[in-house]
Amino acid sequence: MKNDCIFCAIAEGEIPCFKVYEDDLVLAYLDINPCSEGHTLVIPKAHYAGLLDVPDAALGEILSRVKKVAAHIKEALPCDGFNILQNNGPAAGQSVFHLHFHIVPRREGGEPLSFKSGKGDMAALEALAARIRL
Ligand code: AMP
Ligand code: ZN
């Protein structure tokens, strides 16, 4: 547990939450500022700041729980689809620095999540892929 971390405090039961699911590894609860009805956060009980901080084996287990909770929400609400979002760093909109996955239920005809995009320049994309290729 990290002292000044609100999600650690929620995982410890020191701060209440609207719990959806819990097991040894994760806790899932409603986001208090929902993007849609059923917007849920899945957090590991252990503190990791973000995606690059969690060991691969733990990440795999956490993602299996994200899938489990999302599948359950899709049936229980219901909804037509869902987005999984996971922000890393302030520039990406991360505001709580304890790894968490957003499950955002979506309905046909609902407002689209806005990812503003432009038409890519093929030559620039080719150069960029070469630059960042693993
Ligand atoms: P992010 O911007 O990806 O770091 O997301 C953090 C999310 O945590 C935001 O959507 C907040 O609404 C949500 N949040 C912050 N505090 C709480 C809380 N006490 N209970 C539930 N959700 C919270
Ligand atoms: Zn934490």
PDB file of C-alpha atoms and ligand atoms in Angstrom:
ATOM      1  CA  MET A   1       0.000   0.000   0.000  1.00  0.00           C
ATOM      2  CA  LYS A   2       1.200   3.479  -0.907  1.00  0.00           C
ATOM      3  CA  ASN A   3       0.395   6.035   1.764  1.00  0.00           C
ATOM      4  CA  ASP A   4      -0.968   8.917  -0.270  1.00  0.00           C
ATOM      5  CA  CYS A   5      -2.747   6.752  -2.860  1.00  0.00           C
ATOM      6  CA  ILE A   6      -6.557   6.980  -2.896  1.00  0.00           C
ATOM      7  CA  PHE A   7      -6.971   3.688  -4.784  1.00  0.00           C
ATOM      8  CA  CYS A   8      -4.777   1.872  -2.236  1.00  0.00           C
ATOM      9  CA  ALA A   9      -7.043   3.333   0.463  1.00  0.00           C
ATOM     10  CA  ILE A  10     -10.103   2.028  -1.420  1.00  0.00           C
ATOM     11  CA  ALA A  11      -8.462  -1.402  -1.813  1.00  0.00           C
ATOM     12  CA  GLU A  12      -7.793  -1.440   1.943  1.00  0.00           C
ATOM     13  CA  GLY A  13     -11.415  -0.511   2.718  1.00  0.00           C
ATOM     14  CA  GLU A  14     -10.377   2.808   4.292  1.00  0.00           C
ATOM     15  CA  ILE A  15     -12.397   4.743   1.708  1.00  0.00           C
ATOM     16  CA  PRO A  16     -15.777   3.373   0.552  1.00  0.00           C
ATOM     17  CA  CYS A  17     -16.567   2.423  -3.001  1.00  0.00           C
ATOM     18  CA  PHE A  18     -19.492   1.080  -5.017  1.00  0.00           C
ATOM     19  CA  LYS A  19     -18.033  -2.417  -5.308  1.00  0.00           C
ATOM     20  CA  VAL A  20     -18.808  -4.549  -8.344  1.00  0.00           C
ATOM     21  CA  TYR A  21     -16.309  -7.394  -7.946  1.00  0.00           C
ATOM     22  CA  GLU A  22     -13.470  -8.415  -5.650  1.00  0.00           C
ATOM     23  CA  ASP A  23     -11.037 -11.281  -5.386  1.00  0.00           C
ATOM     24  CA  ASP A  24      -7.524 -11.773  -3.984  1.00  0.00           C
ATOM     25  CA  LEU A  25      -5.906  -9.829  -6.820  1.00  0.00           C
ATOM     26  CA  VAL A  26      -8.284  -7.065  -7.919  1.00  0.00           C
ATOM     27  CA  LEU A  27     -11.120  -4.821  -6.869  1.00  0.00           C
ATOM     28  CA  ALA A  28     -13.694  -3.411  -9.321  1.00  0.00           C
ATOM     29  CA  TYR A  29     -15.973  -0.495  -8.476  1.00  0.00           C
ATOM     30  CA  LEU A  30     -18.046   2.183 -10.170  1.00  0.00           C
ATOM     31  CA  ASP A  31     -16.280   5.325 -11.321  1.00  0.00           C
ATOM     32  CA  ILE A  32     -17.817   8.233  -9.380  1.00  0.00           C
ATOM     33  CA  ASN A  33     -17.599  10.428 -12.508  1.00  0.00           C
ATOM     34  CA  PRO A  34     -19.043   8.009 -15.041  1.00  0.00           C
ATOM     35  CA  CYS A  35     -18.708   8.367 -18.818  1.00  0.00           C
ATOM     36  CA  SER A  36     -21.721   6.061 -19.194  1.00  0.00           C
ATOM     37  CA  GLU A  37     -24.017   3.993 -16.995  1.00  0.00           C
ATOM     38  CA  GLY A  38     -21.940   1.186 -15.516  1.00  0.00           C
ATOM     39  CA  HIS A  39     -18.517   2.848 -15.996  1.00  0.00           C
ATOM     40  CA  THR A  40     -16.344   0.640 -13.814  1.00  0.00           C
ATOM     41  CA  LEU A  41     -12.713   0.710 -12.705  1.00  0.00           C
ATOM     42  CA  VAL A  42     -10.696  -2.465 -12.211  1.00  0.00           C
ATOM     43  CA  ILE A  43      -7.613  -2.019 -10.015  1.00  0.00           C
ATOM     44  CA  PRO A  44      -4.994  -4.442  -8.742  1.00  0.00           C
ATOM     45  CA  LYS A  45      -4.922  -4.467  -4.937  1.00  0.00           C
ATOM     46  CA  ALA A  46      -1.151  -4.049  -5.125  1.00  0.00           C
ATOM     47  CA  HIS A  47       0.127  -0.596  -5.988  1.00  0.00           C
ATOM     48  CA  TYR A  48       1.596  -0.083  -9.451  1.00  0.00           C
ATOM     49  CA  ALA A  49       1.669   3.458 -10.845  1.00  0.00           C
ATOM     50  CA  GLY A  50       0.907   2.485 -14.411  1.00  0.00           C
ATOM     51  CA  LEU A  51       1.166  -0.118 -17.156  1.00  0.00           C
ATOM     52  CA  LEU A  52       4.963  -0.001 -17.400  1.00  0.00           C
ATOM     53  CA  ASP A  53       5.329  -0.712 -13.681  1.00  0.00           C
ATOM     54  CA  VAL A  54       3.431  -3.986 -13.427  1.00  0.00           C
ATOM     55  CA  PRO A  55       5.190  -7.339 -13.998  1.00  0.00           C
ATOM     56  CA  ASP A  56       3.931  -9.223 -17.074  1.00  0.00           C
ATOM     57  CA  ALA A  57       2.595 -12.192 -15.117  1.00  0.00           C
ATOM     58  CA  ALA A  58       0.534  -9.972 -12.817  1.00  0.00           C
ATOM     59  CA  LEU A  59      -0.713  -7.939 -15.776  1.00  0.00           C
ATOM     60  CA  GLY A  60      -1.992 -11.070 -17.464  1.00  0.00           C
ATOM     61  CA  GLU A  61      -3.928 -12.026 -14.354  1.00  0.00           C
ATOM     62  CA  ILE A  62      -5.315  -8.501 -13.941  1.00  0.00           C
ATOM     63  CA  LEU A  63      -6.450  -8.426 -17.587  1.00  0.00           C
ATOM     64  CA  SER A  64      -8.236 -11.734 -17.156  1.00  0.00           C
ATOM     65  CA  ARG A  65     -10.258 -10.055 -14.377  1.00  0.00           C
ATOM     66  CA  VAL A  66     -10.954  -7.018 -16.593  1.00  0.00           C
ATOM     67  CA  LYS A  67     -12.377  -9.442 -19.154  1.00  0.00           C
ATOM     68  CA  LYS A  68     -14.433 -11.242 -16.521  1.00  0.00           C
ATOM     69  CA  VAL A  69     -15.942  -8.044 -15.126  1.00  0.00           C
ATOM     70  CA  ALA A  70     -16.617  -6.603 -18.614  1.00  0.00           C
ATOM     71  CA  ALA A  71     -18.371  -9.799 -19.712  1.00  0.00           C
ATOM     72  CA  HIS A  72     -20.507  -9.710 -16.586  1.00  0.00           C
ATOM     73  CA  ILE A  73     -21.438  -6.025 -16.990  1.00  0.00           C
ATOM     74  CA  LYS A  74     -22.375  -6.618 -20.658  1.00  0.00           C
ATOM     75  CA  GLU A  75     -24.915  -9.219 -19.547  1.00  0.00           C
ATOM     76  CA  ALA A  76     -26.092  -7.585 -16.329  1.00  0.00           C
ATOM     77  CA  LEU A  77     -26.912  -4.066 -17.561  1.00  0.00           C
ATOM     78  CA  PRO A  78     -27.058  -4.803 -20.534  1.00  0.00           C
ATOM     79  CA  CYS A  79     -25.009  -2.837 -23.083  1.00  0.00           C
ATOM     80  CA  ASP A  80     -24.117  -3.299 -26.756  1.00  0.00           C
ATOM     81  CA  GLY A  81     -20.352  -2.956 -26.385  1.00  0.00           C
ATOM     82  CA  PHE A  82     -17.700  -1.451 -24.180  1.00  0.00           C
ATOM     83  CA  ASN A  83     -14.388   0.391 -24.289  1.00  0.00           C
ATOM     84  CA  ILE A  84     -11.381  -0.529 -22.189  1.00  0.00           C
ATOM     85  CA  LEU A  85      -9.305   2.560 -21.394  1.00  0.00           C
ATOM     86  CA  GLN A  86      -6.077   2.775 -19.451  1.00  0.00           C
ATOM     87  CA  ASN A  87      -4.274   6.105 -19.127  1.00  0.00           C
ATOM     88  CA  ASN A  88      -0.549   6.475 -18.463  1.00  0.00           C
ATOM     89  CA  GLY A  89       0.887   9.810 -17.360  1.00  0.00           C
ATOM     90  CA  PRO A  90      -0.683  13.254 -16.984  1.00  0.00           C
ATOM     91  CA  ALA A  91      -0.308  13.948 -20.714  1.00  0.00           C
ATOM     92  CA  ALA A  92      -2.554  10.940 -21.362  1.00  0.00           C
ATOM     93  CA  GLY A  93      -5.144  12.066 -18.839  1.00  0.00           C
ATOM     94  CA  GLN A  94      -4.070   9.873 -15.932  1.00  0.00           C
ATOM     95  CA  SER A  95      -5.213  11.540 -12.724  1.00  0.00           C
ATOM     96  CA  VAL A  96      -4.852   8.668 -10.227  1.00  0.00           C
ATOM     97  CA  PHE A  97      -1.408   7.069 -10.275  1.00  0.00           C
ATOM     98  CA  HIS A  98      -2.473   3.565  -9.285  1.00  0.00           C
ATOM     99  CA  LEU A  99      -2.917   1.275 -12.275  1.00  0.00           C
ATOM    100  CA  HIS A 100      -6.564   0.991 -13.302  1.00  0.00           C
ATOM    101  CA  PHE A 101      -8.593  -0.107 -16.275  1.00  0.00           C
ATOM    102  CA  HIS A 102     -11.782   1.710 -17.213  1.00  0.00           C
ATOM    103  CA  ILE A 103     -14.641  -0.411 -18.509  1.00  0.00           C
ATOM    104  CA  VAL A 104     -17.010   1.986 -20.295  1.00  0.00           C
ATOM    105  CA  PRO A 105     -20.277   0.364 -21.405  1.00  0.00           C
ATOM    106  CA  ARG A 106     -21.578   1.611 -24.765  1.00  0.00           C
ATOM    107  CA  ARG A 107     -25.031   1.574 -26.329  1.00  0.00           C
ATOM    108  CA  GLU A 108     -26.146   1.740 -29.947  1.00  0.00           C
ATOM    109  CA  GLY A 109     -26.951   5.353 -30.817  1.00  0.00           C
ATOM    110  CA  GLY A 110     -25.016   6.716 -27.839  1.00  0.00           C
ATOM    111  CA  GLU A 111     -22.478   9.505 -27.979  1.00  0.00           C
ATOM    112  CA  PRO A 112     -19.186   8.331 -29.515  1.00  0.00           C
ATOM    113  CA  LEU A 113     -16.032   8.671 -27.442  1.00  0.00           C
ATOM    114  CA  SER A 114     -14.138  11.436 -29.205  1.00  0.00           C
ATOM    115  CA  PHE A 115     -10.736  10.483 -30.535  1.00  0.00           C
ATOM    116  CA  LYS A 116     -10.019  13.300 -32.977  1.00  0.00           C
ATOM    117  CA  SER A 117      -8.142  11.844 -35.922  1.00  0.00           C
ATOM    118  CA  GLY A 118      -6.748  13.164 -39.178  1.00  0.00           C
ATOM    119  CA  LYS A 119      -5.795  11.491 -42.428  1.00  0.00           C
ATOM    120  CA  GLY A 120      -2.307   9.983 -42.164  1.00  0.00           C
ATOM    121  CA  ASP A 121       0.550  10.871 -44.509  1.00  0.00           C
ATOM    122  CA  MET A 122       1.734   7.483 -45.870  1.00  0.00           C
ATOM    123  CA  ALA A 123       5.411   8.468 -46.230  1.00  0.00           C
ATOM    124  CA  ALA A 124       5.462   9.950 -42.742  1.00  0.00           C
ATOM    125  CA  LEU A 125       3.788   6.827 -41.348  1.00  0.00           C
ATOM    126  CA  GLU A 126       6.369   4.594 -43.040  1.00  0.00           C
ATOM    127  CA  ALA A 127       9.235   6.629 -41.565  1.00  0.00           C
ATOM    128  CA  LEU A 128       7.604   6.689 -38.156  1.00  0.00           C
ATOM    129  CA  ALA A 129       7.056   2.913 -38.094  1.00  0.00           C
ATOM    130  CA  ALA A 130      10.726   2.421 -39.028  1.00  0.00           C
ATOM    131  CA  ARG A 131      11.723   4.734 -36.187  1.00  0.00           C
ATOM    132  CA  ILE A 132       9.750   2.990 -33.479  1.00  0.00           C
ATOM    133  CA  ARG A 133       9.755  -0.630 -34.749  1.00  0.00           C
ATOM    134  CA  LEU A 134      10.865  -3.128 -32.084  1.00  0.00           C
TER     135      LEU A 134
HETATM  136  P1  AMP B   1      -7.677   8.358 -14.831  1.00  0.00           P
HETATM  137  O1  AMP B   1      -8.010   9.733 -15.364  1.00  0.00           O
HETATM  138  O2  AMP B   1      -7.500   7.332 -15.903  1.00  0.00           O
HETATM  139  O3  AMP B   1      -6.533   8.408 -13.844  1.00  0.00           O
HETATM  140  O4  AMP B   1      -8.975   7.898 -14.059  1.00  0.00           O
HETATM  141  C1  AMP B   1      -9.184   8.096 -12.710  1.00  0.00           C
HETATM  142  C2  AMP B   1     -10.656   7.884 -12.491  1.00  0.00           C
HETATM  143  O5  AMP B   1     -10.872   7.646 -11.127  1.00  0.00           O
HETATM  144  C3  AMP B   1     -11.537   9.069 -12.890  1.00  0.00           C
HETATM  145  O6  AMP B   1     -12.451   8.661 -13.904  1.00  0.00           O
HETATM  146  C4  AMP B   1     -12.251   9.427 -11.592  1.00  0.00           C
HETATM  147  O7  AMP B   1     -13.600   9.766 -11.798  1.00  0.00           O
HETATM  148  C5  AMP B   1     -12.127   8.146 -10.795  1.00  0.00           C
HETATM  149  N1  AMP B   1     -12.137   8.303  -9.353  1.00  0.00           N
HETATM  150  C6  AMP B   1     -11.407   9.160  -8.604  1.00  0.00           C
HETATM  151  N2  AMP B   1     -11.668   8.977  -7.290  1.00  0.00           N
HETATM  152  C7  AMP B   1     -12.586   7.984  -7.217  1.00  0.00           C
HETATM  153  C8  AMP B   1     -13.265   7.341  -6.137  1.00  0.00           C
HETATM  154  N3  AMP B   1     -13.035   7.691  -4.867  1.00  0.00           N
HETATM  155  N4  AMP B   1     -14.143   6.355  -6.436  1.00  0.00           N
HETATM  156  C9  AMP B   1     -14.364   6.006  -7.717  1.00  0.00           C
HETATM  157  N5  AMP B   1     -13.765   6.569  -8.775  1.00  0.00           N
HETATM  158  C10 AMP B   1     -12.888   7.554  -8.535  1.00  0.00           C
HETATM  159 ZN    ZN B   2      -2.088   2.734  -4.859  1.00  0.00          ZN
END
